[in-house]
Amino acid sequence: MDEFALINRFFTSLGRHSHGSQADTVIQGIGDDCAVLSVPSGQSLVVSIDTLVEGTHFVAGTDPAQLAWRLLGASVSDLAAMGAEPAWVTLALTLPAADESWLKPFSAALGEGLAYYGINLVGGDTTRGPLSLSAQVHGFVPHGAALLRSGARAGDLVCVSGTLGDSRGGLECILNADIAANDYLLDRFYRPTARVSLGQHMRRYATAAADISDGLLADLQHILTASGVGATVNPDLLPISTQLAAHFDNETAKRWALSGGEDFELCLTVAPECWQVLCEKAPSLAAQLTVIGVVDTEPGLRLQTAEGTVSAAAAGFNHFASETRNS
Ligand code: ADP
Ligand code: MG
């Protein structure tokens, strides 16, 4: 199978399906030298790229369907964190060989993911070499409405979506044969779900947002640095799933919720009065969120512990984050 036959068979067909409300913005998709695309008037284009490299981000032999979901989940999650609506994706694949038994399940899962996120495959590149996958996602957000990291203000509440630490728990099930595998935790590791609709809804309530890819402490710190503020987080308030709590002790679950990474939940800051409005007007949105702390004027990230308020760095959690981080 040459490069063109491979592209035709496994990717051009995916590009023919239109997904989401932005399908009509694709004037020319896969098949020409470039895609021709139109940004709707009044919207800004929001762009991000993510790469997975074998040996760095995943082990050799990882199920290609899982790679497709992780690649899309991680890249679309960045759009979610901006409050953007997914529109287009381009895919750069470096493959050691044109292996049909890898390409078929990869392409099938990618197709499912594209439909799930309502995002259109409009182009890419295919080369030979050590296995590596890059997805560049493009989305739209109304002019001036993107959720930036720089908008947090002292007094804002720090909240997170969903539950934290599950992905790290799933990884532990894979790495440690002594731990009974749990389907929910494995799924959270293999198939992270980007919080796209929550991100879009939070444009009107949040002052800042980031997705949690490196771990809550690291990603919240990005918001604090960009905003020139600090925060105090209460680890007892961290949302932990019943499955994570059932499989691991409380301390481990808390540590992973703080710094495990790859949960692809959202971390947001919300002014107290906006939180009030959110709870009253959109209780189903508020139910997806947990308040875990508050933004302070004093720079740095602090944790409330039994011994009092300590800096997160001193509590030793950041060390764990840097040990496991690979992106
Ligand atoms: P060129 O050599 O002009 O860059 P290619 O031969 O690399 O074009 O690609 C042909 C067409 O197929 C282009 O429209 C390109 O965007 C698309 N394409 C190539 N690889 C992929 C891929 N992995 N996924 C989606 N589209 C792809
Ligand atoms: Mg090319």
mmCIF file of C-alpha atoms in Angstrom, residues 52 59 72 79 93 98-99 107 130 145 178 204 247 312 323:
data_model
loop_
_atom_site.group_PDB
_atom_site.id
_atom_site.type_symbol
_atom_site.label_atom_id
_atom_site.label_comp_id
_atom_site.label_asym_id
_atom_site.label_seq_id
_atom_site.Cartn_x
_atom_site.Cartn_y
_atom_site.Cartn_z
ATOM 1 C CA LEU A 52 1.739 11.612 21.176
ATOM 2 C CA VAL A 59 4.198 2.282 25.398
ATOM 3 C CA LEU A 72 -8.590 13.639 20.130
ATOM 4 C CA LEU A 79 -10.612 23.915 22.846
ATOM 5 C CA LEU A 93 0.870 10.672 11.375
ATOM 6 C CA ALA A 98 1.634 0.833 6.446
ATOM 7 C CA ASP A 99 0.222 -1.777 8.805
ATOM 8 C CA SER A 107 -9.258 4.941 11.606
ATOM 9 C CA PRO A 130 8.977 6.060 14.535
ATOM 10 C CA ALA A 145 -15.294 35.744 24.567
ATOM 11 C CA ASP A 178 -1.673 -6.593 42.180
ATOM 12 C CA ARG A 204 -20.495 33.657 30.639
ATOM 13 C CA HIS A 247 -9.556 1.006 44.895
ATOM 14 C CA ALA A 312 1.803 23.254 47.724
ATOM 15 C CA GLU A 323 8.051 12.674 38.212
#
